[in-house]
Coordinates of C-alpha atoms and ligand atoms in Angstrom, one line a residue:
M1 CA 0.0 0.0 0.0
L2 CA 1.4 3.4 -1.1
S3 CA 0.3 5.3 1.9
R4 CA 2.3 3.0 4.1
I5 CA 5.2 4.8 5.6
R6 CA 8.2 3.0 7.0
V7 CA 9.4 5.0 9.9
R8 CA 12.1 2.7 10.8
L9 CA 14.6 4.8 12.8
S10 CA 12.1 7.3 14.3
A11 CA 9.8 4.5 15.5
L12 CA 12.7 2.6 17.0
E13 CA 13.9 5.7 18.8
S14 CA 10.4 6.3 20.1
I15 CA 10.3 3.0 21.8
G16 CA 13.7 3.3 23.2
A17 CA 15.4 0.8 21.0
R18 CA 18.3 1.8 18.9
A19 CA 18.8 0.9 15.3
A20 CA 22.2 -0.2 14.2
S21 CA 23.4 -2.8 11.7
T22 CA 24.6 -5.4 14.1
A23 CA 24.2 -4.3 17.7
S24 CA 22.6 -1.5 19.7
S25 CA 24.6 1.6 20.5
S26 CA 25.0 0.3 24.0
G27 CA 27.2 -2.4 22.4
K28 CA 24.8 -5.1 23.6
Q29 CA 23.0 -7.5 21.3
R30 CA 19.4 -6.6 20.5
L31 CA 16.9 -9.2 21.9
V32 CA 13.4 -8.9 20.5
V33 CA 10.7 -10.8 22.3
L34 CA 7.3 -11.2 20.5
G35 CA 4.5 -11.6 23.0
S36 CA 4.0 -10.6 26.6
G37 CA 2.3 -13.8 27.8
W38 CA 3.7 -16.5 30.1
A39 CA 6.6 -17.3 27.8
G40 CA 7.5 -13.8 26.5
F41 CA 7.1 -11.9 29.7
N42 CA 9.2 -14.4 31.7
V43 CA 12.0 -14.4 29.2
A44 CA 12.1 -10.6 29.3
R45 CA 12.1 -10.7 33.2
Q46 CA 14.7 -13.4 33.5
V47 CA 17.3 -12.6 30.8
N48 CA 20.4 -10.7 31.8
K49 CA 19.8 -7.1 30.8
S50 CA 23.5 -6.3 31.1
L51 CA 24.0 -8.7 28.1
Y52 CA 21.0 -7.7 26.0
D53 CA 19.1 -4.7 24.9
V54 CA 15.6 -6.2 25.3
T55 CA 12.5 -5.1 23.5
V56 CA 9.1 -6.8 24.1
V57 CA 6.6 -6.4 21.3
S58 CA 3.0 -7.1 22.2
P59 CA -0.4 -5.5 21.6
N60 CA -1.0 -5.9 25.3
S61 CA 1.0 -3.6 27.6
Y62 CA 0.7 -6.2 30.3
F63 CA 1.0 -9.9 31.1
S64 CA -2.2 -11.8 31.9
F65 CA -2.0 -14.2 34.8
T66 CA -4.4 -16.6 33.2
P67 CA -5.0 -18.9 36.2
F68 CA -6.7 -15.9 37.9
L69 CA -9.0 -15.0 34.9
A70 CA -11.9 -17.2 36.0
S71 CA -11.8 -15.4 39.4
T72 CA -11.9 -12.0 37.8
V73 CA -15.0 -13.0 35.7
T74 CA -17.1 -12.9 38.9
G75 CA -15.2 -10.4 40.9
T76 CA -13.5 -12.8 43.4
L77 CA -10.4 -11.0 42.3
E78 CA -10.2 -7.6 40.5
Y79 CA -8.8 -7.4 37.0
R80 CA -5.5 -5.8 38.1
C81 CA -4.7 -8.7 40.3
A82 CA -4.4 -10.8 37.0
T83 CA -2.0 -8.4 35.2
E84 CA 1.6 -7.2 35.4
P85 CA 2.7 -4.2 33.3
V86 CA 5.5 -5.0 30.8
R87 CA 7.0 -1.6 31.5
G88 CA 7.3 -2.7 35.1
I89 CA 10.2 -4.9 34.1
K90 CA 13.4 -2.9 34.7
H91 CA 15.7 -2.1 31.7
V92 CA 13.2 -3.5 29.1
N93 CA 11.9 -1.5 26.1
Y94 CA 8.3 -2.1 25.1
A95 CA 6.7 -1.6 21.7
Q96 CA 2.9 -1.8 21.7
G97 CA 2.2 -3.5 18.4
W98 CA 1.5 -6.7 16.5
A99 CA 4.4 -8.5 14.8
N100 CA 3.2 -8.8 11.3
N101 CA 6.1 -10.4 9.4
I102 CA 9.7 -11.4 9.9
N103 CA 12.5 -10.8 7.4
F104 CA 15.0 -13.5 8.3
S105 CA 17.7 -12.4 5.9
K106 CA 17.6 -8.7 7.0
R107 CA 16.9 -9.8 10.6
T108 CA 13.9 -7.4 11.1
V109 CA 10.4 -7.8 12.4
E110 CA 7.6 -5.8 10.8
I111 CA 5.5 -4.3 13.5
E112 CA 2.0 -2.7 13.2
P113 CA 1.4 -0.4 16.1
A114 CA -1.5 -1.6 18.2
L115 CA -2.7 1.9 18.9
S116 CA -4.8 3.8 16.5
P117 CA -6.6 7.0 17.3
T118 CA -8.8 6.6 14.2
R119 CA -10.2 3.2 14.0
D120 CA -10.9 -0.1 15.8
A121 CA -9.7 -3.5 14.7
T122 CA -11.9 -4.7 11.9
S123 CA -10.0 -7.6 10.4
D124 CA -11.7 -10.9 10.6
D125 CA -8.6 -12.4 12.3
L126 CA -9.0 -9.9 15.2
K127 CA -12.7 -10.3 15.4
A128 CA -12.2 -14.1 15.4
S129 CA -9.8 -13.9 18.4
K130 CA -11.9 -11.3 20.1
Q131 CA -8.6 -9.4 20.7
S132 CA -10.1 -6.1 20.1
V133 CA -6.9 -4.1 20.3
P134 CA -6.9 -1.3 17.7
V135 CA -4.4 -1.7 14.9
D136 CA -2.6 1.1 13.1
K137 CA -2.1 -0.3 9.7
Q138 CA -0.8 3.0 8.3
H139 CA 2.4 3.2 10.3
P140 CA 4.2 -0.2 10.2
Y141 CA 7.9 -0.1 10.9
D142 CA 10.8 -2.6 11.0
L143 CA 12.5 -3.6 14.2
P144 CA 16.0 -5.1 13.9
Y145 CA 17.1 -8.0 16.1
D146 CA 20.2 -10.0 16.8
K147 CA 18.2 -12.6 18.7
L148 CA 14.5 -13.2 18.3
V149 CA 12.1 -15.1 20.6
I150 CA 8.7 -15.8 19.1
A151 CA 6.1 -16.2 21.9
V152 CA 2.8 -15.0 20.5
G153 CA 0.8 -17.9 21.9
C154 CA -2.4 -19.3 20.3
W155 CA -5.9 -18.0 19.8
S156 CA -9.1 -19.6 21.0
A157 CA -10.6 -22.2 18.7
S158 CA -14.1 -22.0 17.4
F159 CA -13.7 -25.0 15.1
G160 CA -15.5 -23.0 12.4
I161 CA -18.8 -23.4 14.1
K162 CA -21.2 -20.8 12.8
G163 CA -22.0 -18.0 15.2
V164 CA -19.3 -18.7 17.9
T165 CA -17.1 -15.7 17.2
E166 CA -20.1 -13.4 17.0
Y167 CA -22.2 -14.6 20.0
A168 CA -19.9 -16.5 22.4
H169 CA -17.2 -15.1 24.7
F170 CA -13.7 -16.5 24.7
L171 CA -11.6 -16.2 27.8
K172 CA -7.9 -15.5 27.0
D173 CA -7.3 -12.1 28.5
V174 CA -8.6 -9.6 31.2
R175 CA -10.5 -7.8 28.5
D176 CA -12.5 -11.0 27.9
A177 CA -13.0 -11.5 31.6
R178 CA -14.3 -7.9 31.9
A179 CA -16.8 -8.4 29.0
I180 CA -18.1 -11.7 30.6
R181 CA -18.5 -10.0 34.0
N182 CA -20.4 -7.1 32.5
K183 CA -22.6 -9.5 30.6
I184 CA -23.5 -11.5 33.8
L185 CA -24.3 -8.3 35.7
E186 CA -26.3 -7.0 32.7
R187 CA -28.3 -10.2 32.5
L188 CA -29.2 -10.1 36.2
E189 CA -30.5 -6.5 35.8
Q190 CA -32.4 -7.4 32.6
A191 CA -34.1 -10.3 34.3
L192 CA -35.5 -7.8 36.9
V193 CA -37.1 -5.6 34.3
P194 CA -40.8 -5.5 35.2
G195 CA -43.1 -7.5 33.0
R196 CA -40.6 -10.3 32.2
T197 CA -42.2 -13.8 32.2
E198 CA -40.4 -16.5 34.3
A199 CA -39.4 -18.3 31.0
E200 CA -37.7 -15.1 29.8
Q201 CA -35.9 -14.6 33.1
R202 CA -34.7 -18.2 33.0
N203 CA -33.4 -17.8 29.5
L204 CA -31.5 -14.6 30.4
L205 CA -30.0 -16.3 33.4
Q206 CA -29.0 -19.5 31.6
F207 CA -25.2 -19.3 31.9
S208 CA -23.7 -21.8 29.5
L209 CA -20.1 -22.9 29.0
V210 CA -18.8 -25.0 26.2
G211 CA -15.7 -27.0 27.0
G212 CA -15.4 -29.1 30.2
G213 CA -11.6 -28.6 30.5
A214 CA -10.0 -26.7 33.3
T215 CA -11.0 -23.3 32.1
G216 CA -14.7 -24.2 31.5
V217 CA -14.9 -25.9 34.9
E218 CA -13.2 -23.1 36.8
V219 CA -15.6 -20.5 35.2
A220 CA -18.6 -22.7 36.1
A221 CA -17.3 -23.1 39.7
E222 CA -16.8 -19.3 40.0
L223 CA -20.2 -18.7 38.7
H224 CA -21.7 -21.2 41.1
D225 CA -20.0 -19.5 44.1
F226 CA -21.0 -16.1 42.8
V227 CA -24.7 -17.2 42.6
R228 CA -24.6 -18.9 46.0
Q229 CA -22.8 -16.1 47.8
D230 CA -23.8 -12.9 46.1
V231 CA -26.9 -13.4 43.9
Y232 CA -28.7 -15.0 46.8
R233 CA -27.9 -11.9 48.9
L234 CA -28.3 -9.2 46.3
Y235 CA -30.9 -10.6 43.9
P236 CA -33.0 -12.9 46.1
Q237 CA -35.8 -12.8 43.6
L238 CA -33.6 -14.5 41.0
K239 CA -31.7 -17.0 43.0
D240 CA -33.8 -20.0 41.8
L241 CA -33.8 -18.9 38.2
V242 CA -30.1 -19.0 37.4
N243 CA -28.8 -22.2 35.8
I244 CA -25.2 -23.0 35.0
R245 CA -24.5 -25.6 32.3
V246 CA -21.3 -27.1 31.0
Y247 CA -21.4 -28.8 27.5
D248 CA -18.6 -31.0 26.2
V249 CA -18.2 -33.4 23.3
A250 CA -16.3 -35.8 25.6
P251 CA -18.1 -38.3 27.8
G252 CA -17.3 -36.1 30.9
I253 CA -15.5 -33.1 32.2
L254 CA -11.7 -32.7 33.1
M255 CA -10.8 -35.7 30.9
N256 CA -7.1 -35.1 31.4
F257 CA -7.4 -35.6 35.2
D258 CA -7.2 -38.9 37.0
D259 CA -10.5 -40.8 36.9
T260 CA -11.2 -40.7 40.6
L261 CA -10.7 -36.9 40.7
R262 CA -12.9 -36.4 37.6
R263 CA -15.7 -38.4 39.2
Y264 CA -15.3 -36.4 42.4
A265 CA -15.7 -33.1 40.4
E266 CA -18.8 -34.5 38.6
K267 CA -20.4 -35.5 41.8
R268 CA -19.7 -32.1 43.4
F269 CA -21.1 -30.3 40.4
A270 CA -24.2 -32.5 40.5
R271 CA -24.7 -31.7 44.2
E272 CA -24.2 -28.0 43.7
G273 CA -26.6 -27.9 40.8
V274 CA -24.1 -27.3 38.0
E275 CA -25.5 -29.2 35.0
V276 CA -23.0 -31.2 33.0
R277 CA -23.9 -32.2 29.5
P278 CA -21.4 -34.7 28.2
N279 CA -21.4 -36.0 24.6
S280 CA -22.9 -32.8 23.3
T281 CA -21.8 -31.5 19.9
I282 CA -22.8 -27.9 19.1
K283 CA -23.5 -27.3 15.5
E284 CA -24.4 -23.6 15.5
V285 CA -24.7 -20.6 17.8
G286 CA -27.2 -17.7 17.5
P287 CA -27.6 -14.5 19.5
D288 CA -29.3 -16.3 22.4
W289 CA -29.4 -20.0 21.5
L290 CA -27.2 -22.8 20.5
E291 CA -28.1 -25.8 18.3
L292 CA -27.0 -29.3 19.3
E293 CA -26.4 -32.1 16.9
G294 CA -29.9 -33.4 16.0
G295 CA -31.3 -29.9 15.7
K296 CA -32.4 -29.2 19.3
R297 CA -32.0 -25.5 20.2
E298 CA -31.3 -24.4 23.8
P299 CA -31.4 -20.8 25.0
F300 CA -28.6 -19.0 26.8
G301 CA -28.1 -15.5 28.3
L302 CA -24.3 -15.9 28.4
L303 CA -22.1 -18.3 26.5
V304 CA -18.5 -18.8 27.3
W305 CA -16.5 -20.9 24.8
S306 CA -13.3 -22.6 25.9
T307 CA -12.8 -25.6 23.6
G308 CA -9.1 -25.4 23.0
L309 CA -6.6 -23.5 20.9
A310 CA -6.3 -22.4 17.3
S311 CA -3.1 -21.2 15.6
N312 CA -2.2 -17.5 15.9
A313 CA -2.8 -15.8 12.6
F314 CA 0.7 -14.3 12.6
I315 CA 2.3 -17.8 13.0
K316 CA 0.0 -19.1 10.3
S317 CA 1.0 -16.4 7.9
L318 CA 4.8 -16.8 8.6
K319 CA 6.7 -18.1 5.6
G320 CA 10.0 -19.9 5.6
L321 CA 9.8 -21.8 8.9
K322 CA 9.1 -25.5 9.6
K323 CA 5.6 -25.9 11.1
D324 CA 3.5 -28.8 12.3
E325 CA 1.0 -29.6 9.6
K326 CA -1.9 -30.1 11.9
T327 CA -1.5 -27.2 14.4
D328 CA 0.7 -24.8 12.5
S329 CA 3.0 -24.7 15.6
L330 CA 6.6 -23.8 15.0
I331 CA 8.8 -26.9 15.3
V332 CA 11.8 -26.3 17.6
N333 CA 14.9 -28.3 18.4
G334 CA 16.3 -29.2 21.8
Q335 CA 17.5 -25.6 22.3
L336 CA 14.1 -24.3 21.2
N337 CA 15.5 -22.8 17.9
V338 CA 13.2 -22.9 14.9
F339 CA 14.0 -24.6 11.6
D340 CA 14.0 -23.1 8.2
E341 CA 11.9 -24.8 5.5
H342 CA 14.9 -26.9 4.5
G343 CA 15.2 -28.3 8.0
Q344 CA 18.2 -26.2 9.1
S345 CA 17.9 -24.8 12.6
I346 CA 18.2 -21.0 12.9
P347 CA 20.4 -20.4 16.0
D348 CA 19.3 -16.8 16.5
V349 CA 15.5 -17.4 16.3
S350 CA 13.6 -19.3 18.9
A351 CA 10.0 -20.2 19.6
I352 CA 8.5 -20.9 23.1
G353 CA 5.2 -21.3 24.7
D354 CA 1.9 -22.4 23.1
N355 CA 3.1 -21.4 19.6
A356 CA 6.1 -23.9 19.7
M357 CA 6.2 -27.6 19.3
P358 CA 9.4 -29.6 20.2
Q359 CA 10.5 -32.1 17.5
G360 CA 9.7 -35.0 19.9
G361 CA 6.0 -34.0 20.0
R362 CA 3.6 -31.4 21.4
L363 CA 3.7 -30.5 25.1
P364 CA 0.5 -29.4 26.9
A365 CA -0.5 -25.8 26.2
T366 CA 0.0 -24.7 29.7
A367 CA 1.6 -21.8 31.7
Q368 CA 3.7 -24.5 33.3
V369 CA 5.3 -25.5 30.0
A370 CA 5.5 -21.9 28.8
S371 CA 7.3 -20.6 31.9
Q372 CA 9.7 -23.6 32.0
M373 CA 10.6 -22.9 28.4
A374 CA 11.0 -19.2 29.2
K375 CA 13.4 -20.0 32.1
Y376 CA 15.4 -22.3 29.9
M377 CA 15.4 -19.6 27.1
A378 CA 16.7 -16.9 29.4
K379 CA 19.6 -19.1 30.6
T380 CA 20.4 -20.2 27.0
L381 CA 20.5 -16.6 25.8
D382 CA 22.8 -15.6 28.7
A383 CA 25.1 -18.5 28.0
S384 CA 25.2 -17.7 24.3
A385 CA 26.0 -14.0 24.9
K386 CA 28.9 -15.2 27.0
G387 CA 30.2 -17.2 24.1
T388 CA 28.9 -20.7 24.8
E389 CA 28.1 -22.6 21.5
I390 CA 24.3 -23.1 21.3
A391 CA 24.7 -26.8 20.3
A392 CA 26.7 -27.3 23.5
I393 CA 23.8 -26.2 25.7
K394 CA 21.9 -29.0 27.4
E395 CA 18.5 -29.6 25.7
F396 CA 15.2 -28.4 27.1
K397 CA 13.3 -31.0 29.1
W398 CA 9.9 -30.3 30.4
K399 CA 9.2 -31.3 34.0
N400 CA 5.6 -32.3 34.6
R401 CA 4.6 -30.9 38.0
G402 CA 1.0 -32.1 37.8
S403 CA -2.3 -30.3 37.3
M404 CA -4.7 -28.3 39.5
V405 CA -8.2 -27.0 39.1
L406 CA -10.8 -25.3 41.3
I407 CA -14.3 -26.8 41.4
G408 CA -16.1 -24.3 43.7
E409 CA -17.2 -24.1 47.3
N410 CA -13.5 -23.9 48.5
R411 CA -12.7 -27.2 46.8
G412 CA -10.2 -28.1 44.2
L413 CA -8.4 -31.0 42.6
L414 CA -4.6 -31.7 42.5
D415 CA -3.4 -34.4 40.2
R416 CA 0.3 -35.3 40.5
S417 CA -0.2 -38.9 39.3
S418 CA 1.8 -38.4 36.2
Q419 CA 4.3 -35.9 37.4
S420 CA 7.9 -36.3 36.3
I421 CA 9.6 -34.6 39.3
S422 CA 10.5 -36.3 42.5
G423 CA 7.9 -36.4 45.3
P424 CA 4.8 -38.3 46.0
R425 CA 2.5 -39.1 43.0
S426 CA -0.4 -37.7 45.0
R427 CA -4.0 -37.0 44.2
L428 CA -5.9 -34.5 46.3
A429 CA -9.6 -33.5 46.1
G430 CA -11.4 -31.0 48.3
F431 CA -10.4 -28.2 50.6
S432 CA -6.7 -29.2 50.8
A433 CA -6.4 -29.0 47.0
W434 CA -8.1 -25.6 47.1
L435 CA -5.6 -24.4 49.7
V436 CA -2.7 -25.8 47.6
W437 CA -4.1 -24.0 44.5
R438 CA -4.4 -20.7 46.2
S439 CA -1.0 -20.9 48.0
Y440 CA 0.8 -22.0 44.8
Y441 CA -0.6 -19.3 42.5
M442 CA -0.3 -16.6 45.2
T443 CA 3.4 -17.3 45.3
L444 CA 3.6 -17.3 41.5
A445 CA 2.1 -13.8 41.3
M446 CA 5.0 -11.7 40.1
G447 CA 4.9 -8.2 41.5
W448 CA 4.7 -7.2 45.1
R449 CA 1.7 -5.1 44.4
N450 CA -0.3 -8.2 43.4
K451 CA 1.2 -10.4 46.1
I452 CA -0.4 -7.8 48.5
L453 CA -3.6 -7.2 46.6
I454 CA -4.6 -10.8 45.9
P455 CA -5.1 -11.9 49.5
I456 CA -6.8 -8.7 50.3
Y457 CA -9.4 -9.2 47.5
W458 CA -9.8 -12.9 48.5
T459 CA -10.6 -11.7 52.1
L460 CA -12.9 -8.9 50.9
A461 CA -14.9 -11.3 48.7
M462 CA -15.2 -13.8 51.6
F463 CA -16.4 -11.3 54.2
F464 CA -18.2 -8.6 52.2
G465 CA -19.1 -10.3 48.9
R466 CA -18.0 -9.6 45.4
D467 CA -18.3 -6.1 43.8
V468 CA -21.3 -6.0 41.4
T469 CA -20.7 -2.5 39.9
R470 CA -20.7 -2.5 36.1
F471 CA -18.7 -0.1 34.0
Ligands
FAD501 C1 -8.5 -18.8 31.3 C2 -7.2 -19.6 31.3 C3 -6.7 -20.2 32.4 C4 -5.6 -20.9 32.4 N1 -5.1 -21.5 33.5 C5 -4.0 -22.2 33.5 C6 -3.5 -22.8 34.7 O1 -4.1 -22.7 35.8 N2 -2.3 -23.4 34.6 C7 -1.6 -23.5 33.5 O2 -0.5 -24.1 33.5 N3 -2.0 -23.0 32.3 C8 -3.2 -22.3 32.3 N4 -3.7 -21.8 31.2 C9 -2.9 -21.9 29.9 C10 -1.8 -20.9 29.8 O3 -2.3 -19.6 30.1 C11 -1.2 -20.8 28.4 O4 -0.7 -22.1 28.1 C12 -0.1 -19.8 28.4 O5 -0.7 -18.5 28.5 C13 0.7 -19.8 27.1 O6 1.7 -18.8 27.2 P1 2.3 -18.1 25.9 O7 3.2 -17.1 26.4 O8 2.7 -19.1 25.0 O9 1.0 -17.4 25.2 P2 0.0 -16.3 25.8 O10 0.1 -16.3 27.3 O11 -1.3 -16.5 25.1 O12 0.7 -15.0 25.3 C14 0.8 -14.6 24.0 C15 1.2 -13.1 23.9 O13 1.5 -12.8 22.6 C16 0.8 -11.6 22.2 N5 0.6 -11.6 20.8 C17 -0.3 -12.3 20.1 N6 -0.2 -12.1 18.8 C18 0.9 -11.3 18.6 C19 1.6 -10.7 17.6 N7 1.2 -10.9 16.3 N8 2.7 -9.9 17.8 C20 3.1 -9.7 19.1 N9 2.4 -10.2 20.2 C21 1.4 -11.0 19.9 C22 -0.5 -11.7 23.1 O14 -1.1 -10.4 23.2 C23 0.1 -12.2 24.4 O15 0.7 -11.1 25.1 C24 -4.8 -21.0 31.2 C25 -5.3 -20.4 30.0 C26 -6.5 -19.7 30.1 C27 -7.0 -19.0 28.8

C-alpha cells in the first residue's frame, strides 16, 4: 500500500530501541521478544539485561496471569490482580504492536502499532480472536534484532462453528473477563425488568459454558460461588432462576485428570446444581441460542466458549519456517530454535510457549510449560551471549509438575499422578487441594503489588461479597 510509511529509525527511537546494523549503540545484542504472555514476559524478566538490549513487542502492555482470569470473571479478584505491566520490568523496552512479518535475511520484524486514534480493529482475524486491540495499519515499521524469541501464543478455537465468534465469549485475557463479567451483571439486571415472564428470566439467566476442560470448569465453579454467595444476597428474587450448564463433546469433564478426581468433580457439580452435558456436539450458535447435533435448540443468556486453541494468525502467515502440519505450531529443536523450510535450525531465532512444538511431540499448552521454556530460554540466551556454543547447551526438558483446578465451594483437585519430578504421586480432592491451588498461584504472582492485593481481595470477597458494579 502506497500510503504505508516505514518510519524505521524514528519508530525505534520512540520505543527506546536503537537501530544499528549489528548491535545496539550500548554495544549489547538486541533481543526482540514477540508476545507478553507466560513465555515472552518471563524471558524478558529473567534474561540478563546487562548482556542484551531487550524489546518486548505485544499488543498488550501487560502480562495476563491466566489462572486468575476465572476469578476476575465474577469479581472474586479484581482485574488488576491478574495483570503485570511490561513496563514494570526494569531495563526492558516495550513496543505496543503486532508482529506482522519477519524478514530472516535482514533480521527485522515488521511491526504494526497496536494503537490507533482513528479506528478499531476490523480484520476478521482480530474479530475471530476477540482481541479487540486497535491496529494502526498506516504506520508499520521494521524492528531489527540479533536474537529473536517468538512467543505469541495461540488463539481460541471456534472449530469454524457458525456464530461462535459473533455470539460467544472467549476467555484469554482480562478484557475478555471484563466483557463476561459485564454480561453477567447485565443479565441479572435485565431479568429484573418489570413484565418479564419467568421463562424469559430463565433464558436470560442461563449461563452456559462450552468446554469441560480446566477453564470451563473453573468458570462454572466461580459462577456457582457467585450465585450462592452474592446473587442469593443481592438478587434474592432471581436465586432459583439462574442455571449453570457445561457442555462437552467428551463423555465427561476434566478428561485429562485422573478418573477418581474427575468423578469427584462431577459429583460435586451434580450436588451443587451445576449441570454437566457430556457427549454434546454444538452445530451452530445464535444471538441467544445454541443448536445441538440433532437440531435441538437451547437458549442462553451468556455463552463462554473454551474448547481449545487455534493457531495465531501471525504464525499461520509466517513463511520460511518449519511448522507442524496439523496445528501450524513452530517446530523447535532441543535448544528451542526454529527450523527453516529446508530443516536447518536458525540459531538466533527461537519459539517458546503455546506457539512452539518440540520435535519430539507437542507438550501441553499450559503456563507451566511456557514458563519452563522461558526460564530455559533466558539461561540459554545468557550463555550464548557469554560465548557458549548453542549446540553445547543442554537440551530443554519439560518437568511435569501435575495439574490443578478449582471446582467451587472452596474445593479443588490436585493431580500429580503423572508428574515427572521427585515427590509423591499424590491426588488430592477437596479443601486441601483448594488451599494448595491458592498458595501456589499466590506465590507465582510476580509483582509485590499483586502479592499484597490478591489476599486482600480474597478476604474482601469472603467477608463482604463480590463487587457488582458494572462499568
Ligand atoms: C482462562 C485460562 C486459564 C488458564 N489456567 C492455567 C493454569 O491454571 N495453569 C496452566 O499451566 N495453564 C493455564 N492456562 C494456559 C496458559 O495460560 C497458556 O498455556 C499460556 O498463557 C501460554 O503462554 P504463551 O506465552 O505461549 O501465550 P500467551 O500467554 O497466550 O501470550 C501470547 C502473547 O502474545 C501476544 N501476541 C499475540 N499475537 C501477537 C503478535 N502478532 N505480535 C506480538 N504479540 C502478539 C498476546 O497479546 C500475548 O501477550 C490457562 C489459560 C487460560 C486462557
